[in-house]
Short mmCIF file of C-alpha atoms in Angstrom, two decimals:
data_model
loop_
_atom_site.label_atom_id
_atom_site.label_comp_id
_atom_site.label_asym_id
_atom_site.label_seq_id
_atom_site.Cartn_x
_atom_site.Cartn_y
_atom_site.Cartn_z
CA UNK C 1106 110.24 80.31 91.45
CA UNK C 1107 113.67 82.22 91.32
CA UNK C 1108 115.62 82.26 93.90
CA UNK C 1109 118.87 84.65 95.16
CA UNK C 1110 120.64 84.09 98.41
CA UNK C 1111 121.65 87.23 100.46
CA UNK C 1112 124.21 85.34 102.34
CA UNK C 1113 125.37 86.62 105.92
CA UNK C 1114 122.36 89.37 105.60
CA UNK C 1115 118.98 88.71 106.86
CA UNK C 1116 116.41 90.29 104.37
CA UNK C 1117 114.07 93.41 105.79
CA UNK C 1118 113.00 94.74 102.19
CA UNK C 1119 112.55 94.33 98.63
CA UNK C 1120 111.33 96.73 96.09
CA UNK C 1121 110.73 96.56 92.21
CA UNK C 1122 112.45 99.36 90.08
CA UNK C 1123 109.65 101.59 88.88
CA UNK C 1124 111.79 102.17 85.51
CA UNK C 1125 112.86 98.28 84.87
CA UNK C 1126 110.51 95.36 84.63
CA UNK C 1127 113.85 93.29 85.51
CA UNK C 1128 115.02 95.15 88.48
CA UNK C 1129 114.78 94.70 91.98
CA UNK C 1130 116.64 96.40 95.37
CA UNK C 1131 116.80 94.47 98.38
CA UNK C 1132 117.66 95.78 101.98
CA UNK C 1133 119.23 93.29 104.46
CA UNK C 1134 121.13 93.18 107.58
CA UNK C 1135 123.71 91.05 109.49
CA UNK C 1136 122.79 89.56 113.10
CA UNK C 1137 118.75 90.05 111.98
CA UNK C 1138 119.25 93.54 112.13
CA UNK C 1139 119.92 93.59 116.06
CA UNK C 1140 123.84 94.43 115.54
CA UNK C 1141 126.20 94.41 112.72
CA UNK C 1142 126.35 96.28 109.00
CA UNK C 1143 123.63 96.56 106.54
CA UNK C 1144 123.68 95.83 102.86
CA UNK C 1145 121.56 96.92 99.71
CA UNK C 1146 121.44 94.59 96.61
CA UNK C 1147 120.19 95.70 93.00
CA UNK C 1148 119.48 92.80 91.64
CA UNK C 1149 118.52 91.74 87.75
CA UNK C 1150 116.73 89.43 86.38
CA UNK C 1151 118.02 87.29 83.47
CA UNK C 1152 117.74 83.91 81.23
CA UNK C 1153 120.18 82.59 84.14
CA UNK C 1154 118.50 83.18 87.16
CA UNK C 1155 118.90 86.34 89.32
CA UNK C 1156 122.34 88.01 89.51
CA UNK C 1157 123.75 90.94 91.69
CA UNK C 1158 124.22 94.40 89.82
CA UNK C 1159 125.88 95.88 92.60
CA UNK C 1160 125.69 96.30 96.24
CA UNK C 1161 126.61 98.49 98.85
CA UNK C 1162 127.21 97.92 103.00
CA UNK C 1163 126.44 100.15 105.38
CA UNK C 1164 127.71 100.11 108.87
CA UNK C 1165 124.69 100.14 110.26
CA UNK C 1166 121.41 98.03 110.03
CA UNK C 1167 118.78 98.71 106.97
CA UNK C 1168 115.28 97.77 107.75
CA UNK C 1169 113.21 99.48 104.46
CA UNK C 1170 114.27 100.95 100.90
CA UNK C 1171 112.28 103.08 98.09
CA UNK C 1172 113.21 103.34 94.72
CA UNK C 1173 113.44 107.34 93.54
CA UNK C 1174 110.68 108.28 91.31
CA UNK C 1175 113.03 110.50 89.89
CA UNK C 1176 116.12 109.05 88.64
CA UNK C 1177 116.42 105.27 87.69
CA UNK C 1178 119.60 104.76 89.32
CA UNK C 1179 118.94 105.88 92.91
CA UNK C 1180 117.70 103.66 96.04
CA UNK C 1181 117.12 105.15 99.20
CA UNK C 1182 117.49 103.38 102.30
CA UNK C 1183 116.37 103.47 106.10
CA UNK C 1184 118.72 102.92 108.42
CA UNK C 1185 119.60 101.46 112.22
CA UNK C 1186 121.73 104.29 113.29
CA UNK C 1187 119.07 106.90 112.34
CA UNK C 1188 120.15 107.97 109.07
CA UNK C 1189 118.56 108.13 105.74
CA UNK C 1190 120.71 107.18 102.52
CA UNK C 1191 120.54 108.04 98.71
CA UNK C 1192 122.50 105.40 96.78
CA UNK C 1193 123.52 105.20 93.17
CA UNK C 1194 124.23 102.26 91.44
CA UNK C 1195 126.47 103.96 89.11
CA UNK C 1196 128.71 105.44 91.96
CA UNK C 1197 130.51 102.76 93.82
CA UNK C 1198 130.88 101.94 97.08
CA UNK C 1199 129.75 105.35 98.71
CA UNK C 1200 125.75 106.82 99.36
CA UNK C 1201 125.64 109.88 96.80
CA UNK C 1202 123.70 111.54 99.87
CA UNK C 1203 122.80 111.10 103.34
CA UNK C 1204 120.96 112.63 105.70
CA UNK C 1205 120.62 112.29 109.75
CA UNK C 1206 117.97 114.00 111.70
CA UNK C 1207 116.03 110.99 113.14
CA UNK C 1208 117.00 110.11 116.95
CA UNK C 1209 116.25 106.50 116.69
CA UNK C 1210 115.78 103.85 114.11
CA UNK C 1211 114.45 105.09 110.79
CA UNK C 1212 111.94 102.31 109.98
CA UNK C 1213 110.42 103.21 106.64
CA UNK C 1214 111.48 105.33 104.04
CA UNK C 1215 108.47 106.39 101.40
CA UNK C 1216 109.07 108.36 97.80
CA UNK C 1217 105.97 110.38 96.65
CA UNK C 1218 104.34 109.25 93.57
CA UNK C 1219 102.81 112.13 92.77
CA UNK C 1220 105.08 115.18 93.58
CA UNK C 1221 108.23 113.22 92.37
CA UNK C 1222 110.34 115.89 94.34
CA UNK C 1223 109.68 114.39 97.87
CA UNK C 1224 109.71 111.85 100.13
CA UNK C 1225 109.01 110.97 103.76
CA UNK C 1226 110.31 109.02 106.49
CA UNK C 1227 109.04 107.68 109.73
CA UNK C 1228 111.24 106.49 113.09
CA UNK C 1229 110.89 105.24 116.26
CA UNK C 1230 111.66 108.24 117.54
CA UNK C 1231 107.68 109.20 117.14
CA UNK C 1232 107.94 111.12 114.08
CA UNK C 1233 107.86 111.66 110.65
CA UNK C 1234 109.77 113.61 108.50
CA UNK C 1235 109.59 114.61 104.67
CA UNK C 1236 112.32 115.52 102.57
CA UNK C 1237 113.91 116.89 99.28
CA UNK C 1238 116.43 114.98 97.59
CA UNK C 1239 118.02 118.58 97.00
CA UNK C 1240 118.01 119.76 100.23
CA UNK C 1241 120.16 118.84 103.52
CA UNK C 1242 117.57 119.56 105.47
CA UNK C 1243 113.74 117.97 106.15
CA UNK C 1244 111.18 120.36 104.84
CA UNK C 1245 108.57 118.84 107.53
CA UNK C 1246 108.79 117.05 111.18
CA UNK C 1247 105.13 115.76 112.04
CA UNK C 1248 104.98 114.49 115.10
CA UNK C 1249 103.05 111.14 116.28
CA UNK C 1250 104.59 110.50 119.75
CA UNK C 1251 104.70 106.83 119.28
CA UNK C 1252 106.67 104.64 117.60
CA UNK C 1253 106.15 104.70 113.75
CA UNK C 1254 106.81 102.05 111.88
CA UNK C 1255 105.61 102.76 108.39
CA UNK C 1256 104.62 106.20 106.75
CA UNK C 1257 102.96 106.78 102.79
CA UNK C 1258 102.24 109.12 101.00
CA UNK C 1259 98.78 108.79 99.02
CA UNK C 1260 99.12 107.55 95.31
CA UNK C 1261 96.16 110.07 94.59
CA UNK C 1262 97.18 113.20 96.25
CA UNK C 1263 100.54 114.94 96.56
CA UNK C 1264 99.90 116.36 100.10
CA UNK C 1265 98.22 113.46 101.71
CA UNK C 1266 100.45 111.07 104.03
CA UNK C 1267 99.76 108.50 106.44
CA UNK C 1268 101.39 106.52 109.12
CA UNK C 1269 101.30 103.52 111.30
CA UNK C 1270 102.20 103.19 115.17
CA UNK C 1271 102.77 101.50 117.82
CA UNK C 1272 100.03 103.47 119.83
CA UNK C 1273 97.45 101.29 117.33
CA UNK C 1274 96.50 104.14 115.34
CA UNK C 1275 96.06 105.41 111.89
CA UNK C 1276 97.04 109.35 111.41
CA UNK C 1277 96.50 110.96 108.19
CA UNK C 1278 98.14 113.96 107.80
CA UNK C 1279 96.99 116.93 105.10
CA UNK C 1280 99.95 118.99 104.41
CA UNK C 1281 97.93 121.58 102.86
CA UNK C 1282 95.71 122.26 106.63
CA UNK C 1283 97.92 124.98 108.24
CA UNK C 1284 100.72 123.72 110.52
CA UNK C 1285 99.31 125.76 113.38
CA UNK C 1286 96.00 123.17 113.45
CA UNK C 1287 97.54 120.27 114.89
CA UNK C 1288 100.76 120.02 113.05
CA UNK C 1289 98.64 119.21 109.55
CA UNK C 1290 97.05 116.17 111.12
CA UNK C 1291 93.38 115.64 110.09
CA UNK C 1292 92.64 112.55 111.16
CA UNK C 1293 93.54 109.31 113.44
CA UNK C 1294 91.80 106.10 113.45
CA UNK C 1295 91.99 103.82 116.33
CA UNK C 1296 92.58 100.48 114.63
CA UNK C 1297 91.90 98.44 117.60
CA UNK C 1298 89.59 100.43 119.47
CA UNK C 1299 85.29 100.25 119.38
CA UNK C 1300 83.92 100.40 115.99
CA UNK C 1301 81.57 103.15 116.72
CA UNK C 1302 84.29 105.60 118.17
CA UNK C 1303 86.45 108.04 116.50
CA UNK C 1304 89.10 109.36 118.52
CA UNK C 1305 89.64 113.18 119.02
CA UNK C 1306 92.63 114.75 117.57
CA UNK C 1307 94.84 114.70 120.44
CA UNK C 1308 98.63 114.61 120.87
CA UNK C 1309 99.41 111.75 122.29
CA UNK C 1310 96.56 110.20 123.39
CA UNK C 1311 96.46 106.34 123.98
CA UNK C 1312 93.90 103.44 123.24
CA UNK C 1313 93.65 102.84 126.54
CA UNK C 1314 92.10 106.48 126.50
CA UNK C 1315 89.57 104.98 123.94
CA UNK C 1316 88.90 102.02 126.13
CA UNK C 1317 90.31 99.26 124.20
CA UNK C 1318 94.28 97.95 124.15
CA UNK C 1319 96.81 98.74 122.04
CA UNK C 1320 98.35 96.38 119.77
CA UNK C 1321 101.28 97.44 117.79
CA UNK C 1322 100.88 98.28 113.75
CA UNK C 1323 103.76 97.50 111.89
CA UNK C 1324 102.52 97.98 108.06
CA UNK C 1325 99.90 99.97 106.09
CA UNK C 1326 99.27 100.47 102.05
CA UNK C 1327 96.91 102.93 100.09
CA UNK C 1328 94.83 101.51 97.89
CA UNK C 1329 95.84 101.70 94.03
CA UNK C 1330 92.20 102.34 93.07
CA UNK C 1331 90.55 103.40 95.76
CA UNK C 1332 91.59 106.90 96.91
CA UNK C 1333 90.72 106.66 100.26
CA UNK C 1334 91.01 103.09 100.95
CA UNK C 1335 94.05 101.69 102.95
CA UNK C 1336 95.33 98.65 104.75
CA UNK C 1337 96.95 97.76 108.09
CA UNK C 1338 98.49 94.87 109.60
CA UNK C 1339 100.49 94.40 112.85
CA UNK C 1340 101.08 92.10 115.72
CA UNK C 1341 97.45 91.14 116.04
CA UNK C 1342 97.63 89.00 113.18
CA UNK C 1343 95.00 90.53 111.48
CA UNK C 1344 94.53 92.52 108.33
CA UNK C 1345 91.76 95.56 108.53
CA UNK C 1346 90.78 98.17 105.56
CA UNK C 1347 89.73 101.23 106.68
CA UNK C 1348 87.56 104.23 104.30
CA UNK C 1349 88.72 107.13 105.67
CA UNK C 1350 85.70 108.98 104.71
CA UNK C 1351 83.78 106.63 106.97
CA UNK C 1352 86.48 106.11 109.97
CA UNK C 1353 83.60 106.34 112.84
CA UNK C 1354 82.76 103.23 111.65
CA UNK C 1355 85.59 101.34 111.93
CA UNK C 1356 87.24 98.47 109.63
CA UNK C 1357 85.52 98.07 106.11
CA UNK C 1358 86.81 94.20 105.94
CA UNK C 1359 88.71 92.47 108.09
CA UNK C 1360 91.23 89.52 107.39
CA UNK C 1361 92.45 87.27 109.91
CA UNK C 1362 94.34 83.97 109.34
CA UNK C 1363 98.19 84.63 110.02
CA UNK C 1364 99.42 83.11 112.81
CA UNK C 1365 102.25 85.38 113.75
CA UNK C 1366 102.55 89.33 113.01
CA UNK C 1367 101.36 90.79 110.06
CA UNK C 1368 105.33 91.99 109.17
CA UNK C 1369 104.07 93.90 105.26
CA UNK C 1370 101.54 94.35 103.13
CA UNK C 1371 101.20 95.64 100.04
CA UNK C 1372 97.94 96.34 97.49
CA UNK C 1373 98.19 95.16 93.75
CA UNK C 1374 98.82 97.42 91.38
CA UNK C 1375 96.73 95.52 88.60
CA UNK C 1376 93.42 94.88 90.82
CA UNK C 1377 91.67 97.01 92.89
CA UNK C 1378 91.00 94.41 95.76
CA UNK C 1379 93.99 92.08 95.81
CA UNK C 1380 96.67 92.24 98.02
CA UNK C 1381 99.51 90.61 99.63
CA UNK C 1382 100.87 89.87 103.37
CA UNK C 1383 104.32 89.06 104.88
CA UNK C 1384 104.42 87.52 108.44
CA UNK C 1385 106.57 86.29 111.00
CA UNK C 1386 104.37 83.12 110.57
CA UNK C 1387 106.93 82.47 107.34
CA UNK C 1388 103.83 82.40 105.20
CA UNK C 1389 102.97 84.96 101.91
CA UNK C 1390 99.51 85.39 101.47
CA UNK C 1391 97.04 86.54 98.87
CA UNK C 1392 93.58 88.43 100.06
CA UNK C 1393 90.72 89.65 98.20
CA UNK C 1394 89.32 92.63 100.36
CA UNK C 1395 85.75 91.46 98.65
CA UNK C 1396 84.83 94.63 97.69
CA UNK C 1397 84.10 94.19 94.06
CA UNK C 1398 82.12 91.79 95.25
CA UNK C 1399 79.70 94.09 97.15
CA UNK C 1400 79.59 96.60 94.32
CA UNK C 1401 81.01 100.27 95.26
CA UNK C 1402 82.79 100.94 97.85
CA UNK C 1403 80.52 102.68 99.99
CA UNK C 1404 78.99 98.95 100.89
CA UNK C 1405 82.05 97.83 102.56
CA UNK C 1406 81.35 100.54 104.99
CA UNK C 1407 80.40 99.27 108.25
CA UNK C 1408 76.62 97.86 108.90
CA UNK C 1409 74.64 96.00 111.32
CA UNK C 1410 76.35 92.69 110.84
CA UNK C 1411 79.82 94.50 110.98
CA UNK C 1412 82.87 94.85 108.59
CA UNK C 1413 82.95 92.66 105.62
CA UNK C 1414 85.13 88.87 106.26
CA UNK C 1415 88.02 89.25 103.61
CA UNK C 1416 89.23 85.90 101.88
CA UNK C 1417 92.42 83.99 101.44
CA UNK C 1418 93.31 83.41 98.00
CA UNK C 1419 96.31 81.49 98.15
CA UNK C 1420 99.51 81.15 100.47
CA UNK C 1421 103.42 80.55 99.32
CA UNK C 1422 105.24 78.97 102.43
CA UNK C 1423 108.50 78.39 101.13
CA UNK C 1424 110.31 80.55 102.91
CA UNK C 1425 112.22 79.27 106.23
CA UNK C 1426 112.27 82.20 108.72
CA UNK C 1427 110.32 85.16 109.27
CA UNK C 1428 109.00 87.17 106.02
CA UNK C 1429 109.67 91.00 106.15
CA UNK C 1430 109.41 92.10 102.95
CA UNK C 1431 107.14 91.95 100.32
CA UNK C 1432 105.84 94.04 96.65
CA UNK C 1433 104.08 93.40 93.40
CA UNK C 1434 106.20 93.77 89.73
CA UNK C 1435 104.41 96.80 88.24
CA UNK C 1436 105.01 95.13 85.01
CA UNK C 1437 104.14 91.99 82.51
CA UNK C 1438 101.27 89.87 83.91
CA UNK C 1439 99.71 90.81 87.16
CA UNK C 1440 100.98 87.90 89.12
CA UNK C 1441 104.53 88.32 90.04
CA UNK C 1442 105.73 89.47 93.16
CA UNK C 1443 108.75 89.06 95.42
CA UNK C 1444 109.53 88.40 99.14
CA UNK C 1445 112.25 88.51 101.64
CA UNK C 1446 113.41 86.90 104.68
CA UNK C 1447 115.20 86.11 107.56
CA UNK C 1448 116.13 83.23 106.03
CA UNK C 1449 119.13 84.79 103.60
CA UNK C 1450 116.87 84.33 100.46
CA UNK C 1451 115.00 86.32 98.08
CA UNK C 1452 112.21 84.67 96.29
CA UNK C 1453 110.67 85.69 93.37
CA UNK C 1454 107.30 84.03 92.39
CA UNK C 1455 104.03 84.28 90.30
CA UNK C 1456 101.31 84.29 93.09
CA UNK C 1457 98.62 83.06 90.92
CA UNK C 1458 100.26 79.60 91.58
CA UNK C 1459 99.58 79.52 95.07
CA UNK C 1460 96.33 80.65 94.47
CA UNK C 1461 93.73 78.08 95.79
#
């Protein structure tokens, strides 16, 4: 395991460069993020160990990062005072771009894989916003009026994005519907509420409406091979998949076993039903969703005996403090990944040896 120390900053992300199979950003804050300056690392690794590239501090808090899918050198980063930055880690000291729209805390920050030109952010102002690294402006405000805490767009589809809240939902937006509809969203899925119910597209309204309680979702993935397969996690401890062709039927597999909130998750890129968790439980963990095991897809949707019981692979508990941050290396073997935490450290680690 390789280790770098983010000292004074309390880690919140980490991302692998999608151009360098030695690269990595990390997003951090002083005072856990509650008051104080931020700080972005680009990190490398080498023969000795993992050294700093260059970094940048921000006067404000940053709680999530995304590497441009454009240009090699460019980091984005989500910020505590509301802002949205576009670093450069050939221009020192200074964001190359910035942008400030949000009210509250941005949250997550997302880059499209598919139309390269775009990205999206969401706040806890109870929206979401996408964006054009050439313009000043958003291109989009989709409203969620809760509390957002993570937004994606789809790896398979340019006009597909999703989003988390606090309001326990999943909303999938369609930015292709007409913005008249219901501000291009198609579909929310109540991640806590009956199995058998499928909430109406309305504004605003509540799981209490749907008759069960709310719970608060702090993470969500797409799946890398399954277009319409995703993953949430939140302060129920518990991980669910959800079809979304299916989402009257609630949860596809279900993975409990944290013992604090479910802080990130993230799908592999190399296998279709492997992924990883971060939690305030100071614990990584490693999940198989089952599904190859049950054949095609379709058979995780839900039956008579319910949604399928995921399985722990493996754990890595060496971290000290809360975990926040979490992602697979796209390159090399399919093991690697790397985590952050409250604890000043970045770790970076081959999960197959915590594998069981």
């Amino acid at each position: 395991m390789l280790q770098f120390r983010t000292q004074g900053y309390n880690g919140s992300g980490v991302k692998y460069s999608p151009f360098f199979d030695n690269r990595l950003a990390v997003s951090a804050s002083a005072n856990f993020g509650l008051v104080g300056n931020g700080r972005l690392y680009i990190l490398e690794l080498t023969p000795n160990g993992i050294v700093p590239l260059t970094l940048f501090t921000t006067q404000d808090a940053l709680y999530d990062l995304a590497w441009s899918e454009i240009h090699e050198n460019q980091v984005l980063t989500a910020s505590g005072d509301g802002s949205i930055k576009l670093f450069d880690t050939s221009v020192n000291e200074f964001p190359i771009q910035a942008w400030k729209e949000h009210n509250r805390e941005v949250f997550s920050v997302h880059w499209n894989l598919v139309a390269k030109d775009r990205f999206c952010s969401s706040s806890w102002d109870g929206t979401v916003k996408v964006w054009s690294p050439q313009r000043p402006q958003s291109l989009l405000t989709l409203p969620t009026h809760s509390c957002t805490y993570s937004a994606a767009f789809s790896p398979h589809s340019p006009d597909i994005l999703s989003c988390v809240t606090s309001d326990s939902h999943v909303r999938i937006f369609d930015l292709r519907t007409p913005a008249s509809a219901s501000n291009h969203l198609t579909l929310q899925i109540p991640i806590h509420g009956a199995s058998s119910m499928l909430v109406p597209m309305k504004a605003g309204m509540s799981p209490e409406a749907a008759g069960a309680p709310p719970a608060e979702c702090l993470t969500h993935d797409w799946n890398k091979y399954r277009s319409t397969v995703l993953a949430t996690g939140g302060v129920d401890r518990v991980v669910r998949t959800f079809d979304i062709r299916a989402p009257q039927q609630g949860p596809a597999a279900i993975m409990p076993g944290h013992e604090y909130a479910v802080r990130k998750l993230a799908w592999s890129p190399h296998l279709s039903g492997l992924l990883l968790t971060a939690s305030y439980d100071m614990t990584c963990r490693a999940w198989d969703d089952r599904s190859e095991s049950q054949g095609d897809v379709d058979a995780m949707r839900m039956g008579p005996s319910g949604p399928i019981m995921g399985q722990e692979l493996g754990r890595m508990n060496q971290h000290t403090e809360f975990v926040t941050g979490v992602d697979w290396c796209l390159f090399g073997a399919e093991g690697w990944a790397a985590s952050v935490a409250w604890d000043e450290r970045l770790c970076v680690w081959d999960v197959r040896g915590f594998m069981k």
